[in-house]
Amino acid sequence: MTTSSVVDLRSDTVTKPTAAMRKAMAEAEVGDDVYGEDPTVNALQEEVAALFGKEAALFVASGTMANQVSLKAHTQPGDEAVVHPQAHLLRAESAAGAALSGVQFRAVGRADGSIAPEQIAGVYQNGSNPHFAPTRLLCLENTHNFAGGSVLSLEDMQAATDYAHAHGMATHLDGARVLNACVARDWRPAAVAAGFDSVTLCFSKGLGAPVGSVIAGGRDFIARCRRFRKMFGGGMRQAGILAAGARHALGHHVARLAEDHGHALRLAEGLAGLRGVTLSMGLPQTNIVFFKVEGARMTLAELAAALQREGILLGQMDAVTARAVTHLDVDERSIERTLHALRRHLGA
Ligand SMILES: Cc1ncc(COP(=O)(O)O)c(C=O)c1O
């Protein structure tokens, strides 16, 4: 099986850089970024800061590093941070918040990935009672990966960040896929970022670059992040080669995220018609589809193995739940091929 004949729906992180992106990377002007001397990294940081309406930005190796450096820069060991129970920051970053920042998480939220002010109020501590850790940070995620790529509304985000700021907390947005939210709702990125002291963006997901994320925020905050990036081993040297891929993605791969959303919807509509398949979170709002296989002709494991034999890869979240993510390397034909195979295995 050649790679090009594989339909890889496990994640949008699996994309390969296009020829034009590779060319931009090969031709990038570079310098030593630990000295702040890489012109391509500096240009990317300025572009992303402007995109989000923030004073400054910092290029880092990954979405996890972007979240963890931000968490470290916002908190002291022994502080609490409010996160959603399904937040990537809590669930899928190898307990880095506890290990690297000494932060205790309070997990509250609604099924759609948002957090209501009353839910924050239910766990908030002002630090005056020595029994209780002070609540210093609110983290939201948009789009929300494990809530099915859901888009948190501007109103819900503002209600949560207003509550946080009124209570002296900082606010962080895990914006790994925030441009998917912007494209889906026709929002300006700066409007989404307005209520947050820090916001991240990943280039190695739907945007199709091989490596890299950016944190944007205030000048002093980003200066602290720069120190923690070094502390965490993330100071990179001629990183302009990577930043060039990210800049190319910003210039060429944003508007096309709408195609990924259309493909996810088409896939979900097809899935909904199959025997023993239910959409876990309804129709997708962006590029992520969660579905359950229960009471079907095959178990999910059997189905995934059968699909894999014909070059179609699904993410398996648990014994019955699958995740399919659309991206730059999945076209309409890939979706039709996947639906055809699913119908063959499960029956319509
Ligand atoms: C919402 C969210 N945040 C952060 C990350 C971490 O990104 P990375 O895999 O680049 O560390 C992911 C990865 O999928 C994610 O979905």
mmCIF file of C-alpha atoms and ligand atoms in Angstrom:
data_model
loop_
_atom_site.group_PDB
_atom_site.id
_atom_site.type_symbol
_atom_site.label_atom_id
_atom_site.label_comp_id
_atom_site.label_asym_id
_atom_site.label_seq_id
_atom_site.Cartn_x
_atom_site.Cartn_y
_atom_site.Cartn_z
ATOM 1 C CA MET A 1 0.000 0.000 0.000
ATOM 2 C CA THR A 2 1.562 3.349 -0.988
ATOM 3 C CA THR A 3 1.183 6.239 1.464
ATOM 4 C CA SER A 4 -0.796 8.219 -1.092
ATOM 5 C CA SER A 5 -3.456 5.520 -1.246
ATOM 6 C CA VAL A 6 -3.935 5.584 2.524
ATOM 7 C CA VAL A 7 -6.864 7.563 3.926
ATOM 8 C CA ASP A 8 -5.533 8.531 7.321
ATOM 9 C CA LEU A 9 -8.385 9.838 9.480
ATOM 10 C CA ARG A 10 -6.672 9.281 12.836
ATOM 11 C CA SER A 11 -5.781 12.948 13.273
ATOM 12 C CA ASP A 12 -5.123 16.172 11.390
ATOM 13 C CA THR A 13 -1.529 15.978 12.645
ATOM 14 C CA VAL A 14 -0.663 13.380 9.977
ATOM 15 C CA THR A 15 -0.508 15.775 7.022
ATOM 16 C CA LYS A 16 2.644 15.920 4.907
ATOM 17 C CA PRO A 17 4.056 19.300 3.821
ATOM 18 C CA THR A 18 3.136 20.220 0.241
ATOM 19 C CA ALA A 19 5.793 20.828 -2.408
ATOM 20 C CA ALA A 20 5.224 24.599 -2.136
ATOM 21 C CA MET A 21 5.597 24.456 1.644
ATOM 22 C CA ARG A 22 8.807 22.421 1.373
ATOM 23 C CA LYS A 23 10.165 24.986 -1.089
ATOM 24 C CA ALA A 24 9.355 27.864 1.277
ATOM 25 C CA MET A 25 11.075 25.953 4.095
ATOM 26 C CA ALA A 26 14.160 25.171 2.008
ATOM 27 C CA GLU A 27 14.543 28.808 1.024
ATOM 28 C CA ALA A 28 13.926 30.315 4.470
ATOM 29 C CA GLU A 29 16.305 32.932 5.805
ATOM 30 C CA VAL A 30 17.532 31.757 9.186
ATOM 31 C CA GLY A 31 19.533 32.867 12.232
ATOM 32 C CA ASP A 32 19.952 31.725 15.844
ATOM 33 C CA ASP A 33 16.502 32.037 17.396
ATOM 34 C CA VAL A 34 17.751 31.588 20.976
ATOM 35 C CA TYR A 35 19.524 34.916 20.343
ATOM 36 C CA GLY A 36 16.273 36.221 18.816
ATOM 37 C CA GLU A 37 18.084 36.510 15.458
ATOM 38 C CA ASP A 38 16.040 34.292 13.163
ATOM 39 C CA PRO A 39 14.267 36.649 10.741
ATOM 40 C CA THR A 40 11.691 34.073 9.650
ATOM 41 C CA VAL A 41 10.764 33.167 13.245
ATOM 42 C CA ASN A 42 10.560 36.861 14.105
ATOM 43 C CA ALA A 43 8.304 37.533 11.110
ATOM 44 C CA LEU A 44 6.011 34.635 12.070
ATOM 45 C CA GLN A 45 5.797 35.839 15.662
ATOM 46 C CA GLU A 46 4.889 39.352 14.525
ATOM 47 C CA GLU A 47 2.250 38.013 12.127
ATOM 48 C CA VAL A 48 0.610 35.838 14.769
ATOM 49 C CA ALA A 49 0.698 38.605 17.408
ATOM 50 C CA ALA A 50 -1.048 40.928 14.935
ATOM 51 C CA LEU A 51 -3.526 38.215 13.929
ATOM 52 C CA PHE A 52 -4.648 37.841 17.558
ATOM 53 C CA GLY A 53 -4.351 41.529 18.445
ATOM 54 C CA LYS A 54 -1.656 40.834 21.065
ATOM 55 C CA GLU A 55 1.613 42.641 21.809
ATOM 56 C CA ALA A 56 3.961 39.718 21.228
ATOM 57 C CA ALA A 57 4.221 36.039 20.326
ATOM 58 C CA LEU A 58 6.629 33.118 20.700
ATOM 59 C CA PHE A 59 7.289 30.171 18.382
ATOM 60 C CA VAL A 60 7.454 26.819 20.211
ATOM 61 C CA ALA A 61 7.871 23.190 19.194
ATOM 62 C CA SER A 62 4.344 21.862 19.773
ATOM 63 C CA GLY A 63 0.847 22.510 21.032
ATOM 64 C CA THR A 64 1.719 20.764 24.267
ATOM 65 C CA MET A 65 4.744 23.012 24.762
ATOM 66 C CA ALA A 66 2.604 26.082 23.984
ATOM 67 C CA ASN A 67 0.090 25.091 26.677
ATOM 68 C CA GLN A 68 2.659 24.035 29.248
ATOM 69 C CA VAL A 69 4.932 27.060 28.851
ATOM 70 C CA SER A 70 1.834 29.293 29.147
ATOM 71 C CA LEU A 71 0.646 27.425 32.243
ATOM 72 C CA LYS A 72 4.074 27.817 33.828
ATOM 73 C CA ALA A 73 4.195 31.540 33.028
ATOM 74 C CA HIS A 74 0.698 32.160 34.463
ATOM 75 C CA THR A 75 1.049 30.268 37.763
ATOM 76 C CA GLN A 76 3.131 29.386 40.822
ATOM 77 C CA PRO A 77 3.434 25.831 42.218
ATOM 78 C CA GLY A 78 0.439 25.149 44.473
ATOM 79 C CA ASP A 79 -1.961 27.304 42.445
ATOM 80 C CA GLU A 80 -5.153 25.941 40.955
ATOM 81 C CA ALA A 81 -6.278 26.239 37.353
ATOM 82 C CA VAL A 82 -9.838 25.695 36.114
ATOM 83 C CA VAL A 83 -10.060 23.509 33.014
ATOM 84 C CA HIS A 84 -12.707 21.462 31.229
ATOM 85 C CA PRO A 85 -12.719 17.734 32.180
ATOM 86 C CA GLN A 86 -12.043 16.852 28.514
ATOM 87 C CA ALA A 87 -9.392 19.548 27.975
ATOM 88 C CA HIS A 88 -6.344 18.415 26.031
ATOM 89 C CA LEU A 89 -4.259 20.249 28.629
ATOM 90 C CA LEU A 90 -5.651 17.974 31.353
ATOM 91 C CA ARG A 91 -6.222 14.699 29.527
ATOM 92 C CA ALA A 92 -3.517 14.360 26.955
ATOM 93 C CA GLU A 93 -0.348 16.161 28.039
ATOM 94 C CA SER A 94 1.162 13.459 30.228
ATOM 95 C CA ALA A 95 0.312 15.236 33.521
ATOM 96 C CA ALA A 96 2.744 18.016 32.573
ATOM 97 C CA GLY A 97 0.778 20.631 34.538
ATOM 98 C CA ALA A 98 1.369 18.682 37.757
ATOM 99 C CA ALA A 99 4.902 17.603 36.900
ATOM 100 C CA LEU A 100 6.338 20.827 35.459
ATOM 101 C CA SER A 101 4.299 23.623 37.048
ATOM 102 C CA GLY A 102 3.011 22.020 40.284
ATOM 103 C CA VAL A 103 -0.507 23.137 39.361
ATOM 104 C CA GLN A 104 -3.654 21.442 40.638
ATOM 105 C CA PHE A 105 -6.526 21.345 38.148
ATOM 106 C CA ARG A 106 -10.208 21.827 38.958
ATOM 107 C CA ALA A 107 -12.153 20.291 36.092
ATOM 108 C CA VAL A 108 -15.654 21.609 35.383
ATOM 109 C CA GLY A 109 -17.615 22.267 32.217
ATOM 110 C CA ARG A 110 -20.520 21.534 29.920
ATOM 111 C CA ALA A 111 -20.693 18.713 27.375
ATOM 112 C CA ASP A 112 -19.989 21.118 24.499
ATOM 113 C CA GLY A 113 -16.579 22.060 25.920
ATOM 114 C CA SER A 114 -17.620 25.425 27.365
ATOM 115 C CA ILE A 115 -17.409 26.353 31.065
ATOM 116 C CA ALA A 116 -20.251 28.316 32.673
ATOM 117 C CA PRO A 117 -19.434 31.153 35.116
ATOM 118 C CA GLU A 118 -21.445 29.317 37.823
ATOM 119 C CA GLN A 119 -19.230 26.268 37.308
ATOM 120 C CA ILE A 120 -16.106 28.377 37.803
ATOM 121 C CA ALA A 121 -17.730 29.973 40.860
ATOM 122 C CA GLY A 122 -18.338 26.469 42.266
ATOM 123 C CA VAL A 123 -14.596 25.727 42.453
ATOM 124 C CA TYR A 124 -13.120 29.224 42.802
ATOM 125 C CA GLN A 125 -10.962 29.941 45.887
ATOM 126 C CA ASN A 126 -9.597 33.405 46.564
ATOM 127 C CA GLY A 127 -6.607 32.150 48.543
ATOM 128 C CA SER A 128 -7.585 33.803 51.844
ATOM 129 C CA ASN A 129 -8.217 30.466 53.604
ATOM 130 C CA PRO A 130 -4.948 28.533 54.027
ATOM 131 C CA HIS A 131 -6.768 25.210 53.479
ATOM 132 C CA PHE A 132 -7.497 26.072 49.889
ATOM 133 C CA ALA A 133 -5.218 26.719 46.929
ATOM 134 C CA PRO A 134 -5.780 30.040 45.161
ATOM 135 C CA THR A 135 -7.433 29.802 41.743
ATOM 136 C CA ARG A 136 -5.154 31.699 39.383
ATOM 137 C CA LEU A 137 -6.034 30.607 35.867
ATOM 138 C CA LEU A 138 -8.940 29.696 33.594
ATOM 139 C CA CYS A 139 -8.153 27.627 30.482
ATOM 140 C CA LEU A 140 -10.585 27.175 27.602
ATOM 141 C CA GLU A 141 -10.103 25.238 24.352
ATOM 142 C CA ASN A 142 -11.610 26.286 20.994
ATOM 143 C CA THR A 143 -12.312 24.297 18.909
ATOM 144 C CA HIS A 144 -12.693 21.667 21.602
ATOM 145 C CA ASN A 145 -11.065 18.462 20.418
ATOM 146 C CA PHE A 146 -12.619 15.839 22.724
ATOM 147 C CA ALA A 147 -16.003 17.581 22.630
ATOM 148 C CA GLY A 148 -16.056 16.689 18.926
ATOM 149 C CA GLY A 149 -14.323 19.731 17.441
ATOM 150 C CA SER A 150 -17.088 21.914 18.873
ATOM 151 C CA VAL A 151 -16.933 25.689 18.534
ATOM 152 C CA LEU A 152 -17.358 27.568 21.812
ATOM 153 C CA SER A 153 -19.489 30.661 21.199
ATOM 154 C CA LEU A 154 -18.057 34.163 21.670
ATOM 155 C CA GLU A 155 -20.755 34.780 24.312
ATOM 156 C CA ASP A 156 -19.887 31.649 26.339
ATOM 157 C CA MET A 157 -16.178 32.453 26.180
ATOM 158 C CA GLN A 158 -16.761 36.042 27.233
ATOM 159 C CA ALA A 159 -19.003 35.080 30.162
ATOM 160 C CA ALA A 160 -16.269 32.735 31.454
ATOM 161 C CA THR A 161 -13.339 35.116 30.900
ATOM 162 C CA ASP A 162 -15.261 38.069 32.412
ATOM 163 C CA TYR A 163 -15.893 35.994 35.543
ATOM 164 C CA ALA A 164 -12.239 34.967 35.682
ATOM 165 C CA HIS A 165 -10.893 38.503 35.270
ATOM 166 C CA ALA A 166 -13.356 39.896 37.840
ATOM 167 C CA HIS A 167 -11.884 37.371 40.288
ATOM 168 C CA GLY A 168 -8.239 38.114 39.561
ATOM 169 C CA MET A 169 -7.612 35.036 37.417
ATOM 170 C CA ALA A 170 -5.623 35.013 34.190
ATOM 171 C CA THR A 171 -7.193 33.445 31.090
ATOM 172 C CA HIS A 172 -5.619 31.103 28.544
ATOM 173 C CA LEU A 173 -7.065 29.784 25.285
ATOM 174 C CA ASP A 174 -5.781 26.502 23.891
ATOM 175 C CA GLY A 175 -6.286 27.568 20.310
ATOM 176 C CA ALA A 176 -4.614 24.570 18.676
ATOM 177 C CA ARG A 177 -7.500 24.661 16.149
ATOM 178 C CA VAL A 178 -8.813 28.169 16.752
ATOM 179 C CA LEU A 179 -8.592 29.015 13.048
ATOM 180 C CA ASN A 180 -11.009 26.143 12.370
ATOM 181 C CA ALA A 181 -13.439 27.952 14.704
ATOM 182 C CA CYS A 182 -12.781 31.270 12.931
ATOM 183 C CA VAL A 183 -13.372 29.763 9.487
ATOM 184 C CA ALA A 184 -16.500 27.888 10.641
ATOM 185 C CA ARG A 185 -18.049 31.041 12.152
ATOM 186 C CA ASP A 186 -16.430 33.728 9.990
ATOM 187 C CA TRP A 187 -14.792 35.291 13.054
ATOM 188 C CA ARG A 188 -11.714 37.496 13.187
ATOM 189 C CA PRO A 189 -9.036 35.713 15.258
ATOM 190 C CA ALA A 190 -8.517 38.901 17.288
ATOM 191 C CA ALA A 191 -12.196 38.862 18.293
ATOM 192 C CA VAL A 192 -11.824 35.318 19.645
ATOM 193 C CA ALA A 193 -8.582 36.152 21.458
ATOM 194 C CA ALA A 194 -9.818 39.428 22.962
ATOM 195 C CA GLY A 195 -10.864 38.023 26.354
ATOM 196 C CA PHE A 196 -7.710 35.950 26.824
ATOM 197 C CA ASP A 197 -4.360 36.900 28.315
ATOM 198 C CA SER A 198 -2.748 34.181 26.208
ATOM 199 C CA VAL A 199 -3.758 32.217 23.139
ATOM 200 C CA THR A 200 -2.018 29.396 21.289
ATOM 201 C CA LEU A 201 -2.195 28.253 17.678
ATOM 202 C CA CYS A 202 -0.876 25.007 16.154
ATOM 203 C CA PHE A 203 0.509 24.835 12.628
ATOM 204 C CA SER A 204 0.967 21.062 12.592
ATOM 205 C CA LYS A 205 -2.761 20.200 12.590
ATOM 206 C CA GLY A 206 -5.278 21.298 9.962
ATOM 207 C CA LEU A 207 -2.879 23.993 8.755
ATOM 208 C CA GLY A 208 -0.620 21.277 7.402
ATOM 209 C CA ALA A 209 2.864 22.347 8.559
ATOM 210 C CA PRO A 210 5.209 19.672 9.914
ATOM 211 C CA VAL A 211 6.118 21.336 13.237
ATOM 212 C CA GLY A 212 5.311 24.277 15.424
ATOM 213 C CA SER A 213 2.905 26.317 17.497
ATOM 214 C CA VAL A 214 2.814 29.917 18.663
ATOM 215 C CA ILE A 215 1.791 31.522 21.961
ATOM 216 C CA ALA A 216 0.506 35.105 21.731
ATOM 217 C CA GLY A 217 -0.011 37.482 24.638
ATOM 218 C CA GLY A 218 1.297 40.585 26.404
ATOM 219 C CA ARG A 219 4.968 41.591 26.069
ATOM 220 C CA ASP A 220 5.919 40.733 29.679
ATOM 221 C CA PHE A 221 4.046 37.441 29.589
ATOM 222 C CA ILE A 222 5.795 36.410 26.367
ATOM 223 C CA ALA A 223 9.170 37.385 27.871
ATOM 224 C CA ARG A 224 8.435 34.964 30.770
ATOM 225 C CA CYS A 225 7.364 32.318 28.256
ATOM 226 C CA ARG A 226 10.687 32.760 26.429
ATOM 227 C CA ARG A 227 12.539 31.895 29.634
ATOM 228 C CA PHE A 228 10.336 28.845 30.351
ATOM 229 C CA ARG A 229 10.631 27.640 26.763
ATOM 230 C CA LYS A 230 14.407 27.536 27.330
ATOM 231 C CA MET A 231 13.935 25.860 30.723
ATOM 232 C CA PHE A 232 11.761 23.156 29.133
ATOM 233 C CA GLY A 233 14.423 22.513 26.486
ATOM 234 C CA GLY A 234 12.515 24.177 23.684
ATOM 235 C CA GLY A 235 14.994 26.860 22.635
ATOM 236 C CA MET A 236 15.569 26.147 18.936
ATOM 237 C CA ARG A 237 18.362 27.541 16.793
ATOM 238 C CA GLN A 238 17.828 27.943 13.011
ATOM 239 C CA ALA A 239 14.110 27.397 13.520
ATOM 240 C CA GLY A 240 13.244 29.651 10.591
ATOM 241 C CA ILE A 241 13.124 26.521 8.432
ATOM 242 C CA LEU A 242 10.152 25.409 10.539
ATOM 243 C CA ALA A 243 8.648 28.887 10.887
ATOM 244 C CA ALA A 244 8.669 29.178 7.073
ATOM 245 C CA GLY A 245 6.350 26.154 6.910
ATOM 246 C CA ALA A 246 4.060 27.825 9.443
ATOM 247 C CA ARG A 247 4.099 31.133 7.521
ATOM 248 C CA HIS A 248 3.276 29.296 4.312
ATOM 249 C CA ALA A 249 0.355 27.611 6.095
ATOM 250 C CA LEU A 250 -0.959 30.970 7.314
ATOM 251 C CA GLY A 251 -0.779 32.349 3.820
ATOM 252 C CA HIS A 252 -2.263 29.375 1.954
ATOM 253 C CA HIS A 253 -4.080 26.895 4.198
ATOM 254 C CA VAL A 254 -6.520 28.874 6.340
ATOM 255 C CA ALA A 255 -9.542 29.489 4.111
ATOM 256 C CA ARG A 256 -9.386 25.887 2.847
ATOM 257 C CA LEU A 257 -10.192 24.590 6.363
ATOM 258 C CA ALA A 258 -13.804 25.027 5.205
ATOM 259 C CA GLU A 259 -13.225 22.078 2.839
ATOM 260 C CA ASP A 260 -12.200 19.883 5.783
ATOM 261 C CA HIS A 261 -15.382 20.899 7.601
ATOM 262 C CA GLY A 262 -17.461 19.998 4.542
ATOM 263 C CA HIS A 263 -15.739 16.596 4.297
ATOM 264 C CA ALA A 264 -16.355 15.905 7.993
ATOM 265 C CA LEU A 265 -20.038 16.733 7.562
ATOM 266 C CA ARG A 266 -20.335 14.468 4.513
ATOM 267 C CA LEU A 267 -18.637 11.645 6.416
ATOM 268 C CA ALA A 268 -20.894 12.141 9.460
ATOM 269 C CA GLU A 269 -24.060 12.171 7.361
ATOM 270 C CA GLY A 270 -22.986 8.902 5.748
ATOM 271 C CA LEU A 271 -22.078 7.355 9.106
ATOM 272 C CA ALA A 272 -25.455 8.297 10.560
ATOM 273 C CA GLY A 273 -27.159 6.036 7.997
ATOM 274 C CA LEU A 274 -25.211 2.904 8.955
ATOM 275 C CA ARG A 275 -26.592 0.078 11.091
ATOM 276 C CA GLY A 276 -25.085 0.073 14.605
ATOM 277 C CA VAL A 277 -23.411 3.483 14.206
ATOM 278 C CA THR A 278 -24.374 6.633 16.117
ATOM 279 C CA LEU A 279 -22.739 10.036 16.054
ATOM 280 C CA SER A 280 -21.479 10.630 19.609
ATOM 281 C CA MET A 281 -21.893 14.400 19.479
ATOM 282 C CA GLY A 282 -24.263 15.043 16.615
ATOM 283 C CA LEU A 283 -23.144 16.494 13.306
ATOM 284 C CA PRO A 284 -19.631 17.984 13.363
ATOM 285 C CA GLN A 285 -19.152 21.753 13.531
ATOM 286 C CA THR A 286 -15.595 21.564 12.190
ATOM 287 C CA ASN A 287 -13.226 18.739 11.141
ATOM 288 C CA ILE A 288 -13.667 16.134 13.913
ATOM 289 C CA VAL A 289 -16.272 13.329 13.938
ATOM 290 C CA PHE A 290 -16.780 11.052 16.932
ATOM 291 C CA PHE A 291 -18.985 8.005 16.452
ATOM 292 C CA LYS A 292 -19.939 4.864 18.317
ATOM 293 C CA VAL A 293 -20.092 1.360 16.885
ATOM 294 C CA GLU A 294 -22.437 -0.723 19.067
ATOM 295 C CA GLY A 295 -24.684 -3.594 18.092
ATOM 296 C CA ALA A 296 -23.242 -3.549 14.553
ATOM 297 C CA ARG A 297 -22.147 -6.543 12.452
ATOM 298 C CA MET A 298 -18.626 -6.055 13.798
ATOM 299 C CA THR A 299 -17.046 -4.557 16.892
ATOM 300 C CA LEU A 300 -15.169 -1.294 16.464
ATOM 301 C CA ALA A 301 -11.844 -3.128 16.770
ATOM 302 C CA GLU A 302 -12.862 -5.564 14.009
ATOM 303 C CA LEU A 303 -14.115 -2.730 11.830
ATOM 304 C CA ALA A 304 -10.948 -0.670 12.339
ATOM 305 C CA ALA A 305 -8.795 -3.709 11.494
ATOM 306 C CA ALA A 306 -10.839 -4.450 8.355
ATOM 307 C CA LEU A 307 -10.571 -0.827 7.219
ATOM 308 C CA GLN A 308 -6.866 -0.748 7.963
ATOM 309 C CA ARG A 309 -6.340 -3.738 5.666
ATOM 310 C CA GLU A 310 -7.684 -1.612 2.827
ATOM 311 C CA GLY A 311 -5.720 1.498 3.791
ATOM 312 C CA ILE A 312 -8.289 3.461 5.803
ATOM 313 C CA LEU A 313 -7.182 4.458 9.301
ATOM 314 C CA LEU A 314 -9.505 5.518 12.131
ATOM 315 C CA GLY A 315 -8.716 6.710 15.650
ATOM 316 C CA GLN A 316 -10.050 4.415 18.394
ATOM 317 C CA MET A 317 -10.844 6.290 21.619
ATOM 318 C CA ASP A 318 -12.290 3.330 23.569
ATOM 319 C CA ALA A 319 -13.912 -0.049 22.829
ATOM 320 C CA VAL A 320 -16.886 1.520 21.053
ATOM 321 C CA THR A 321 -15.886 5.088 20.179
ATOM 322 C CA ALA A 322 -13.993 6.090 17.046
ATOM 323 C CA ARG A 323 -12.668 9.454 15.922
ATOM 324 C CA ALA A 324 -12.243 10.534 12.315
ATOM 325 C CA VAL A 325 -10.502 13.813 11.564
ATOM 326 C CA THR A 326 -10.425 15.443 8.134
ATOM 327 C CA HIS A 327 -7.475 17.487 6.874
ATOM 328 C CA LEU A 328 -5.393 18.697 3.959
ATOM 329 C CA ASP A 329 -4.550 15.163 2.793
ATOM 330 C CA VAL A 330 -8.164 13.913 2.774
ATOM 331 C CA ASP A 331 -10.155 14.812 -0.332
ATOM 332 C CA GLU A 332 -13.726 14.146 -1.411
ATOM 333 C CA ARG A 333 -12.744 10.842 -3.049
ATOM 334 C CA SER A 334 -11.169 9.682 0.226
ATOM 335 C CA ILE A 335 -14.454 10.364 2.020
ATOM 336 C CA GLU A 336 -16.493 8.499 -0.599
ATOM 337 C CA ARG A 337 -14.045 5.583 -0.473
ATOM 338 C CA THR A 338 -14.343 5.489 3.326
ATOM 339 C CA LEU A 339 -18.145 5.561 3.246
ATOM 340 C CA HIS A 340 -18.223 2.871 0.583
ATOM 341 C CA ALA A 341 -15.997 0.627 2.721
ATOM 342 C CA LEU A 342 -18.061 1.307 5.837
ATOM 343 C CA ARG A 343 -21.292 0.396 4.017
ATOM 344 C CA ARG A 344 -19.703 -2.791 2.745
ATOM 345 C CA HIS A 345 -18.572 -3.834 6.241
ATOM 346 C CA LEU A 346 -21.587 -2.707 8.269
ATOM 347 C CA GLY A 347 -24.494 -2.646 5.833
ATOM 348 C CA ALA A 348 -26.591 0.463 5.252
HETATM 349 C C1 LIG B 1 -6.673 21.027 21.578
HETATM 350 C C2 LIG B 1 -5.261 20.554 21.539
HETATM 351 N N1 LIG B 1 -4.327 21.216 22.230
HETATM 352 C C3 LIG B 1 -3.047 20.842 22.220
HETATM 353 C C4 LIG B 1 -2.625 19.762 21.485
HETATM 354 C C5 LIG B 1 -1.177 19.328 21.548
HETATM 355 O O1 LIG B 1 -0.515 19.514 20.363
HETATM 356 P P1 LIG B 1 0.861 18.727 20.043
HETATM 357 O O2 LIG B 1 0.463 17.356 19.636
HETATM 358 O O3 LIG B 1 1.470 19.551 18.965
HETATM 359 O O4 LIG B 1 1.685 18.736 21.282
HETATM 360 C C6 LIG B 1 -3.555 19.035 20.731
HETATM 361 C C7 LIG B 1 -3.125 17.880 19.922
HETATM 362 O O5 LIG B 1 -3.873 17.273 19.213
HETATM 363 C C8 LIG B 1 -4.919 19.439 20.774
HETATM 364 O O6 LIG B 1 -5.865 18.761 20.110
#
